[in-house]
PDB file of C-alpha atoms in Angstrom:
ATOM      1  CA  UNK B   1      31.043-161.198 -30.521  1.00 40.00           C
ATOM      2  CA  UNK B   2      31.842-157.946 -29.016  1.00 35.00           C
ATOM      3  CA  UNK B   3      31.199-155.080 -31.059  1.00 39.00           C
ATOM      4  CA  UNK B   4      33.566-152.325 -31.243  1.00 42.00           C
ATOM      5  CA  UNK B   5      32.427-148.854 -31.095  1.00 43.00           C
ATOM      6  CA  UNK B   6      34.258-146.181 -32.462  1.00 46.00           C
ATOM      7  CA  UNK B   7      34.215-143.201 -30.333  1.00 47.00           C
ATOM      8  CA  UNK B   8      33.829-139.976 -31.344  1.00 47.00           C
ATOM      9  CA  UNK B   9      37.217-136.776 -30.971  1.00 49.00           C
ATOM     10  CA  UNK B  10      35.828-134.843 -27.823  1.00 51.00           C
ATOM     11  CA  UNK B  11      35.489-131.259 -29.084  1.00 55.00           C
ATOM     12  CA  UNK B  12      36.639-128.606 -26.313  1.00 54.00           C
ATOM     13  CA  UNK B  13      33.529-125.826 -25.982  1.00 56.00           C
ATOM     14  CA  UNK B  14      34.492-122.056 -26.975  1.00 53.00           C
ATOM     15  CA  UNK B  15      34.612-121.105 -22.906  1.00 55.00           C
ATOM     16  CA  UNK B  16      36.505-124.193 -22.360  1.00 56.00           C
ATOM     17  CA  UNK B  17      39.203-123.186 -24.728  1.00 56.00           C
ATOM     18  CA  UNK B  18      39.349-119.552 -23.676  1.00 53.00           C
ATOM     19  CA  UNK B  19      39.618-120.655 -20.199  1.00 54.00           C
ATOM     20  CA  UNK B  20      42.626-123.024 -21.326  1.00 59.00           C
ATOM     21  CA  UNK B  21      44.269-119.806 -23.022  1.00 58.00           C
ATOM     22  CA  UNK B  22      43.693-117.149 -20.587  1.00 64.00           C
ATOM     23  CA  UNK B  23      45.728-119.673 -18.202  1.00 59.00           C
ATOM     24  CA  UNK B  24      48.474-119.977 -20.097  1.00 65.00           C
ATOM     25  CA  UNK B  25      48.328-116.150 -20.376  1.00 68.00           C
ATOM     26  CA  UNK B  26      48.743-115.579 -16.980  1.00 63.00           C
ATOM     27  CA  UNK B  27      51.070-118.269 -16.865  1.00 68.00           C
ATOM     28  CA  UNK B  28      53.155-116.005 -19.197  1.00 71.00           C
ATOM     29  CA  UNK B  29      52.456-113.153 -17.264  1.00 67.00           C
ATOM     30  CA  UNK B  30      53.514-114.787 -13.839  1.00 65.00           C
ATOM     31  CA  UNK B  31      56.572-116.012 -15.283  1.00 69.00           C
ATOM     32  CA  UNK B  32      57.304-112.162 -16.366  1.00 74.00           C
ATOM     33  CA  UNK B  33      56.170-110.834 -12.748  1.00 69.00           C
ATOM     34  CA  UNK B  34      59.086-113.378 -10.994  1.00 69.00           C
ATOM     35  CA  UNK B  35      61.693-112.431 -13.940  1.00 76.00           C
ATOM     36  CA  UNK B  36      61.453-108.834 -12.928  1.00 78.00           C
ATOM     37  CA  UNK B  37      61.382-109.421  -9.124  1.00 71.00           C
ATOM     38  CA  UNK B  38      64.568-111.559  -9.683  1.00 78.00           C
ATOM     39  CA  UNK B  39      66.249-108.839 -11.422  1.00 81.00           C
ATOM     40  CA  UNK B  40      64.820-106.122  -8.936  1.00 82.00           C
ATOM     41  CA  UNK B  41      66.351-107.955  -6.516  1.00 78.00           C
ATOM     42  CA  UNK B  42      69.492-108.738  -8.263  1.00 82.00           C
ATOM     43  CA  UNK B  43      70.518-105.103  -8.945  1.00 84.00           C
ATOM     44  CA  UNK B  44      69.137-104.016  -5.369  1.00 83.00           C
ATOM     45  CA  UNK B  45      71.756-106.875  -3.982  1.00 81.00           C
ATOM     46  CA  UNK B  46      74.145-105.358  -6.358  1.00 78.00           C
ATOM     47  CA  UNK B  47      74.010-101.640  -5.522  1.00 78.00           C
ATOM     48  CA  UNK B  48      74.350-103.334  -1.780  1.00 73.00           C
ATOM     49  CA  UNK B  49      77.806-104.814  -2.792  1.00 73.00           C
ATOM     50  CA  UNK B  50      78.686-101.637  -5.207  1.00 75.00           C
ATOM     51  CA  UNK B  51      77.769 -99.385  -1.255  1.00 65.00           C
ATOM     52  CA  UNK B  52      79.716-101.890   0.414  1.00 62.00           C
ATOM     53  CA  UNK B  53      82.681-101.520  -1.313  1.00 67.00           C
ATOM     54  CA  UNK B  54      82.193 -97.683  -1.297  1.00 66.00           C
ATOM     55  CA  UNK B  55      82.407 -97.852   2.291  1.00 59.00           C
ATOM     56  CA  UNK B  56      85.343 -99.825   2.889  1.00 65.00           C
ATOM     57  CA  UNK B  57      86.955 -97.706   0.016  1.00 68.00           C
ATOM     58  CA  UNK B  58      86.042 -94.807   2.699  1.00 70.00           C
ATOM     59  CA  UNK B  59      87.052 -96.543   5.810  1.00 74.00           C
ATOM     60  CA  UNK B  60      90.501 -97.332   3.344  1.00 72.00           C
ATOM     61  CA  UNK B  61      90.999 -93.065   2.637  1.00 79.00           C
ATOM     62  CA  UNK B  62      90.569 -92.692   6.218  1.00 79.00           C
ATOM     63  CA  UNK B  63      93.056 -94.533   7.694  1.00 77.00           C
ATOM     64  CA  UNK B  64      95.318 -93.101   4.689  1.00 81.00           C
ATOM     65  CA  UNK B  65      94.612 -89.489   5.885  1.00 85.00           C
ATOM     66  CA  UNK B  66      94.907 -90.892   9.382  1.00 84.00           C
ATOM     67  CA  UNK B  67      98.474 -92.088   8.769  1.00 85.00           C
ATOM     68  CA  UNK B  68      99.359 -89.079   6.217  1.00 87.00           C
ATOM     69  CA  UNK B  69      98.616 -87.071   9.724  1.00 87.00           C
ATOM     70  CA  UNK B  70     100.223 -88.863  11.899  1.00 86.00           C
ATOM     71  CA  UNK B  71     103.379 -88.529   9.969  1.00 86.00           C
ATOM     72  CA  UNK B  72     102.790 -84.765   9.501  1.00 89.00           C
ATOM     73  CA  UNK B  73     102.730 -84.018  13.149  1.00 88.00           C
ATOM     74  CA  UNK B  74     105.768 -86.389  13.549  1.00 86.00           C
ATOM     75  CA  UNK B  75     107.538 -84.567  11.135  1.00 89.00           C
ATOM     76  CA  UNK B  76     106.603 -81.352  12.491  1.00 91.00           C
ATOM     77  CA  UNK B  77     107.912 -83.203  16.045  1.00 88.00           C
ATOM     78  CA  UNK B  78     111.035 -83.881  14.816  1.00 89.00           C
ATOM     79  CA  UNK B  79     112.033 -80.516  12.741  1.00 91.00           C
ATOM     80  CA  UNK B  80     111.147 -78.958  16.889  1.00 92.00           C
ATOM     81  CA  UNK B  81     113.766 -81.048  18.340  1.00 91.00           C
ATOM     82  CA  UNK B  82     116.408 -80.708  15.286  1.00 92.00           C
ATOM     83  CA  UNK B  83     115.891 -76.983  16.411  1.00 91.00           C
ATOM     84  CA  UNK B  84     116.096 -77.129  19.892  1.00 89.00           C
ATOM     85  CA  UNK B  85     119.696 -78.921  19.439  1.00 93.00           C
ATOM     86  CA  UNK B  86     118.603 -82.794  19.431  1.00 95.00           C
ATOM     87  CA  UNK B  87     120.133 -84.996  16.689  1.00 96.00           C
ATOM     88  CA  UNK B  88     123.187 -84.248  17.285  1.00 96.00           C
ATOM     89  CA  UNK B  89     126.130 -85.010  20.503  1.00 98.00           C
ATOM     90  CA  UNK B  90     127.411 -81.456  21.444  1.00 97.00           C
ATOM     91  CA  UNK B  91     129.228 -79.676  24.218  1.00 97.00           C
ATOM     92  CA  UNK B  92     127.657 -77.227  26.121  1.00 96.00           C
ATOM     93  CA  UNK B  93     130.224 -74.049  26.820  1.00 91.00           C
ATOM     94  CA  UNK B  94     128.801 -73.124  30.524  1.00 89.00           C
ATOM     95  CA  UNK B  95     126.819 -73.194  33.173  1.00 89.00           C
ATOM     96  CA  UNK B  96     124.664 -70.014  31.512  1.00 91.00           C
ATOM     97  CA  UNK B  97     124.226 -71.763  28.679  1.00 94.00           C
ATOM     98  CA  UNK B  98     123.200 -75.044  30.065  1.00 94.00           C
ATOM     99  CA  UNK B  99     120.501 -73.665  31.959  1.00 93.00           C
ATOM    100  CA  UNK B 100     119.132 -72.093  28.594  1.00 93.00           C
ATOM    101  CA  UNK B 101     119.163 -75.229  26.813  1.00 93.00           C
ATOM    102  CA  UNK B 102     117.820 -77.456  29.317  1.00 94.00           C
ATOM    103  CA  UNK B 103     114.530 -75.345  28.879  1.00 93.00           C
ATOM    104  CA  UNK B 104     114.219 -76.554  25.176  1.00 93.00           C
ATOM    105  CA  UNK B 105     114.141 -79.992  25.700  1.00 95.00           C
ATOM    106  CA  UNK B 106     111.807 -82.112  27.454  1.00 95.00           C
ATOM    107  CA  UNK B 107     114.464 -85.423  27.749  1.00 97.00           C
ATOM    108  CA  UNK B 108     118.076 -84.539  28.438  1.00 98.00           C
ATOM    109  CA  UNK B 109     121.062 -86.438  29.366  1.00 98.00           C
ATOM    110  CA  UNK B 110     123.753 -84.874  30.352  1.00 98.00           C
ATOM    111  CA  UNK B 111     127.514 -86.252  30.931  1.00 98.00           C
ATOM    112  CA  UNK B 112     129.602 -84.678  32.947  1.00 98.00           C
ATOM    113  CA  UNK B 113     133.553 -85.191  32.138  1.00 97.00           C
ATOM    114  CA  UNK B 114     137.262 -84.619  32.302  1.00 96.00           C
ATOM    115  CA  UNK B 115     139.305 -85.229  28.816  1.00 93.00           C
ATOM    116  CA  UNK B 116     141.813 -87.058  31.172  1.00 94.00           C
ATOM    117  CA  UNK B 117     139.352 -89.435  32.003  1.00 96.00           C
ATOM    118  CA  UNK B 118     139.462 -92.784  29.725  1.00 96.00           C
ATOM    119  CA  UNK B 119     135.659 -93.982  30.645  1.00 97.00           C
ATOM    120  CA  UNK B 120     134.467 -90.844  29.922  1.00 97.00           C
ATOM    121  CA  UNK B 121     135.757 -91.030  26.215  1.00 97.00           C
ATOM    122  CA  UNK B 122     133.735 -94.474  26.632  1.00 98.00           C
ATOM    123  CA  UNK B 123     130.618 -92.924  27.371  1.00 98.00           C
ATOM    124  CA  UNK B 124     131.131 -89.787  24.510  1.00 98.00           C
ATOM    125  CA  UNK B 125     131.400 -92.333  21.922  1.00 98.00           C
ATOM    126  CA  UNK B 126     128.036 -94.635  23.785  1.00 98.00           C
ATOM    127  CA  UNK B 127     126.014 -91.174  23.909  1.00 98.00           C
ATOM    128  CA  UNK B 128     127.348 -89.983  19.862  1.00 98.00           C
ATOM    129  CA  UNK B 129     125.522 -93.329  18.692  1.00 98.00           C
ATOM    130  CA  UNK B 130     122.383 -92.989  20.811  1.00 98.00           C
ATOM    131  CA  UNK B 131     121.921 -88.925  20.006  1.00 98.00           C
ATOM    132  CA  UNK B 132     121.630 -89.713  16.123  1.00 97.00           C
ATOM    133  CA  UNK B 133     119.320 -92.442  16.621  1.00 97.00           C
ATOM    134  CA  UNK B 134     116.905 -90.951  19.211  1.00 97.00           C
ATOM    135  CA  UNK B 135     115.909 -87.195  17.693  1.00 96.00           C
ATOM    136  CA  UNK B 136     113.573 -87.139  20.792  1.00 97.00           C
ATOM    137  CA  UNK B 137     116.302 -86.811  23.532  1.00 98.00           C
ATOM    138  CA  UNK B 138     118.643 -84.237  24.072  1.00 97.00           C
ATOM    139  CA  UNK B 139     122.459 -85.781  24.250  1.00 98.00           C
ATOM    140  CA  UNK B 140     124.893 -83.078  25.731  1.00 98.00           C
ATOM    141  CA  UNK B 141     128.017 -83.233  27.627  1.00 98.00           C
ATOM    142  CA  UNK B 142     130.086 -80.196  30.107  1.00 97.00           C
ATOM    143  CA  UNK B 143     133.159 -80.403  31.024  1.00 97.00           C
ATOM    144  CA  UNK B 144     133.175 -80.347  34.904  1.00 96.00           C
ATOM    145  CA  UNK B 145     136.548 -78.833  35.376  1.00 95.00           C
ATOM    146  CA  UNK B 146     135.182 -75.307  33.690  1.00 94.00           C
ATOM    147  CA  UNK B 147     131.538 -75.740  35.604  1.00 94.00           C
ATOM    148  CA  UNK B 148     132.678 -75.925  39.402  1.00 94.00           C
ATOM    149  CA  UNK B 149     129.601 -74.599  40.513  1.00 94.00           C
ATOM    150  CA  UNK B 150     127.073 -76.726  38.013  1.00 94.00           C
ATOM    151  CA  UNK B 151     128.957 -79.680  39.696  1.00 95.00           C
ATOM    152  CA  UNK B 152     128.161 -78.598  42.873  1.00 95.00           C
ATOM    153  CA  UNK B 153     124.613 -77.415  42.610  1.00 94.00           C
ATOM    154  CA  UNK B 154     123.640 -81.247  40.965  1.00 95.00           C
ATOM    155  CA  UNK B 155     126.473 -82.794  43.337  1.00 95.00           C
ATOM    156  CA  UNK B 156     128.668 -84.417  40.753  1.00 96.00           C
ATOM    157  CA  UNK B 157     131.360 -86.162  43.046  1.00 95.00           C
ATOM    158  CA  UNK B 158     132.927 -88.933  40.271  1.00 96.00           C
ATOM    159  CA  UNK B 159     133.640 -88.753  36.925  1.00 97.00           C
ATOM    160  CA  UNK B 160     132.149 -89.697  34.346  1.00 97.00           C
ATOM    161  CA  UNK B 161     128.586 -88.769  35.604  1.00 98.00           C
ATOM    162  CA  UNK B 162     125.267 -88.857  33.402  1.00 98.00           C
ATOM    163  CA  UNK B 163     122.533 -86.687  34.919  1.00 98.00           C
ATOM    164  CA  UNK B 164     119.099 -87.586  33.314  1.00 98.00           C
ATOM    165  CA  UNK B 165     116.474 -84.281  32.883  1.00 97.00           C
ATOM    166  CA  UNK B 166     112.724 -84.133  32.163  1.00 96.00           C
ATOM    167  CA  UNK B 167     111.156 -81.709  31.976  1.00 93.00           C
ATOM    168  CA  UNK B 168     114.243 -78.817  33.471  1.00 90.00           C
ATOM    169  CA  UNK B 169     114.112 -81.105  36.882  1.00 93.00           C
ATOM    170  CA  UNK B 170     116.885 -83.619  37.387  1.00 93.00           C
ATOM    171  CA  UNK B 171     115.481 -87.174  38.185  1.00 89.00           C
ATOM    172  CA  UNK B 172     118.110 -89.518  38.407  1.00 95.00           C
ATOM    173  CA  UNK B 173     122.354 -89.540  37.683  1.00 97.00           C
ATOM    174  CA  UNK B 174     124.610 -92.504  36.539  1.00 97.00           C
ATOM    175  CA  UNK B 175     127.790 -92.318  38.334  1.00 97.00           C
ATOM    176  CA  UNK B 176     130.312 -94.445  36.557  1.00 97.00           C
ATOM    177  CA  UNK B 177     129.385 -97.542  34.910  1.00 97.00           C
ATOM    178  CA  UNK B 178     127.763 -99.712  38.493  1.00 94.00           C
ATOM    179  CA  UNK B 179     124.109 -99.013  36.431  1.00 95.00           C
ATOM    180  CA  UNK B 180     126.023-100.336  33.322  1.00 96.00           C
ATOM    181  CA  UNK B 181     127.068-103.705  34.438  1.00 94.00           C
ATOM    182  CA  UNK B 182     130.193-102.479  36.315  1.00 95.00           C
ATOM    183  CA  UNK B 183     132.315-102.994  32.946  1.00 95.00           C
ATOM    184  CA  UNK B 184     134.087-100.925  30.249  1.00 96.00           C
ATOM    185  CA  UNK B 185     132.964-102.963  27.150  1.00 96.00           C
ATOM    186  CA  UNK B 186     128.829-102.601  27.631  1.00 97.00           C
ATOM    187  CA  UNK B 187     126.994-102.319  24.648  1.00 97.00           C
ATOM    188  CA  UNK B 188     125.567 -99.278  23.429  1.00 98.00           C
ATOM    189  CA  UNK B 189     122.177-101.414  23.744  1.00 97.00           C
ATOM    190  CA  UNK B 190     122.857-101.534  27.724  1.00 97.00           C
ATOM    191  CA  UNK B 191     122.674 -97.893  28.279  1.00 97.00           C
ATOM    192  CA  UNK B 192     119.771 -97.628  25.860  1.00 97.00           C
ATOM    193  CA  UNK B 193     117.549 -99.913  27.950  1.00 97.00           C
ATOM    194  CA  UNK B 194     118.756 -97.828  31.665  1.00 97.00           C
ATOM    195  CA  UNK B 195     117.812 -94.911  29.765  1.00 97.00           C
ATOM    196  CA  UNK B 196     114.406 -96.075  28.630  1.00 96.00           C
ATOM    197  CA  UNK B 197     113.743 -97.206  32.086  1.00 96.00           C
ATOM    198  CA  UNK B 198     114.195 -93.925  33.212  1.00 96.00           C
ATOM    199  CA  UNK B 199     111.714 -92.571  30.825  1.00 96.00           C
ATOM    200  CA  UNK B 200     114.874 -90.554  28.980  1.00 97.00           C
ATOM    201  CA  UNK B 201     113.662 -92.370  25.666  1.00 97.00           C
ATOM    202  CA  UNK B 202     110.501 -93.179  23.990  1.00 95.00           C
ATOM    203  CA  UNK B 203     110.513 -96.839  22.904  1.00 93.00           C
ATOM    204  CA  UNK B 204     108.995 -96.269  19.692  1.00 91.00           C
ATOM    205  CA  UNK B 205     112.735 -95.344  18.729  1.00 91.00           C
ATOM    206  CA  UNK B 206     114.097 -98.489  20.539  1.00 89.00           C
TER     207      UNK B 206
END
């Protein structure tokens, strides 16, 4: 028969036991040293987002007061040209007083006509639509019968006649309607585009 022995409870030494509870100490204390980093680094990520959106908050203002400027000066643009004339369709009285407003406007077009005339009532009523929707060109019209020597000096031979100006210099006329199509019913779109080719408009009011 095998005898049993009973075995004695192992009892842990003083050192052993300290040893046991200084490790769970710093255990504890590790534990506390990685919950702060984590939260260091949390609110350091976190003032990173909070600076980011600052920023684009910034870049956002910036391109407001970019715009807000941009309309400013075009404003300021367009209360010039309403007081240099443009805006508007208008007859010029003479030859004296066509030289004088030709020097206020950079872009001018400028029809030449007879009342008689049936295409030039065609092109009055083209140019009346075209002058209130583009501020940045001059639309003017002289009557050639009371400005022989205008219609000399720029060689207007054929009625109606549209003599384009930049910048006081004539650059190119449109004698009848050839540049037009060659028709009395264009659209007011047609001119628009011969005009713009001819650098009398600025497409941003196309």
């Amino acid at each position: 028969l095998l005898a049993v022995t009973a075995h004695a409870p192992k009892n842990h030494s003083v050192p052993a036991m300290a040893a046991m509870m200084n490790a769970a100490q710093m255990q504890e204390v590790l534990g506390q040293v990685v919950l702060q980093s984590l939260q260091e680094k949390e609110e350091q990520l976190d003032s990173e987002l909070h600076k980011m959106e600052r920023m684009e908050e910034d870049d956002f203002e910036e391109l407001r007061r970019q715009r807000m400027e941009r309309l400013k000066v075009a404003a300021a643009q367009k209360a010039k040209w309403k007081l240099a004339g443009h805006g508007e369709y208008a007859e010029l009285r003479d030859q004296k007083e066509f030289f004088n407003e030709m020097k206020k406007s950079e872009r001018a077009v400028v029809h030449f006509y007879r009342g008689s005339t049936l295409r030039c009532e065609i092109v009055d009523m083209h140019l009346g639509k075209l002058a209130r929707k583009h501020p940045e060109t001059r639309f003017v019209k002289v009557n050639a019968e009371k400005a022989p020597f205008l219609c000399e000096r720029l060689k207007i031979w054929a009625l109606p006649t549209m003599v384009l100006v930049k910048e006081g210099k004539t650059e190119h006329s449109i004698v009848g309607f050839d540049d037009l199509g060659g028709t009395d019913d264009f659209p007011t779109s047609t001119l628009e585009m011969v005009l713009l080719t001819h650098e009398l408009l600025l497409e941003e009011y196309c």
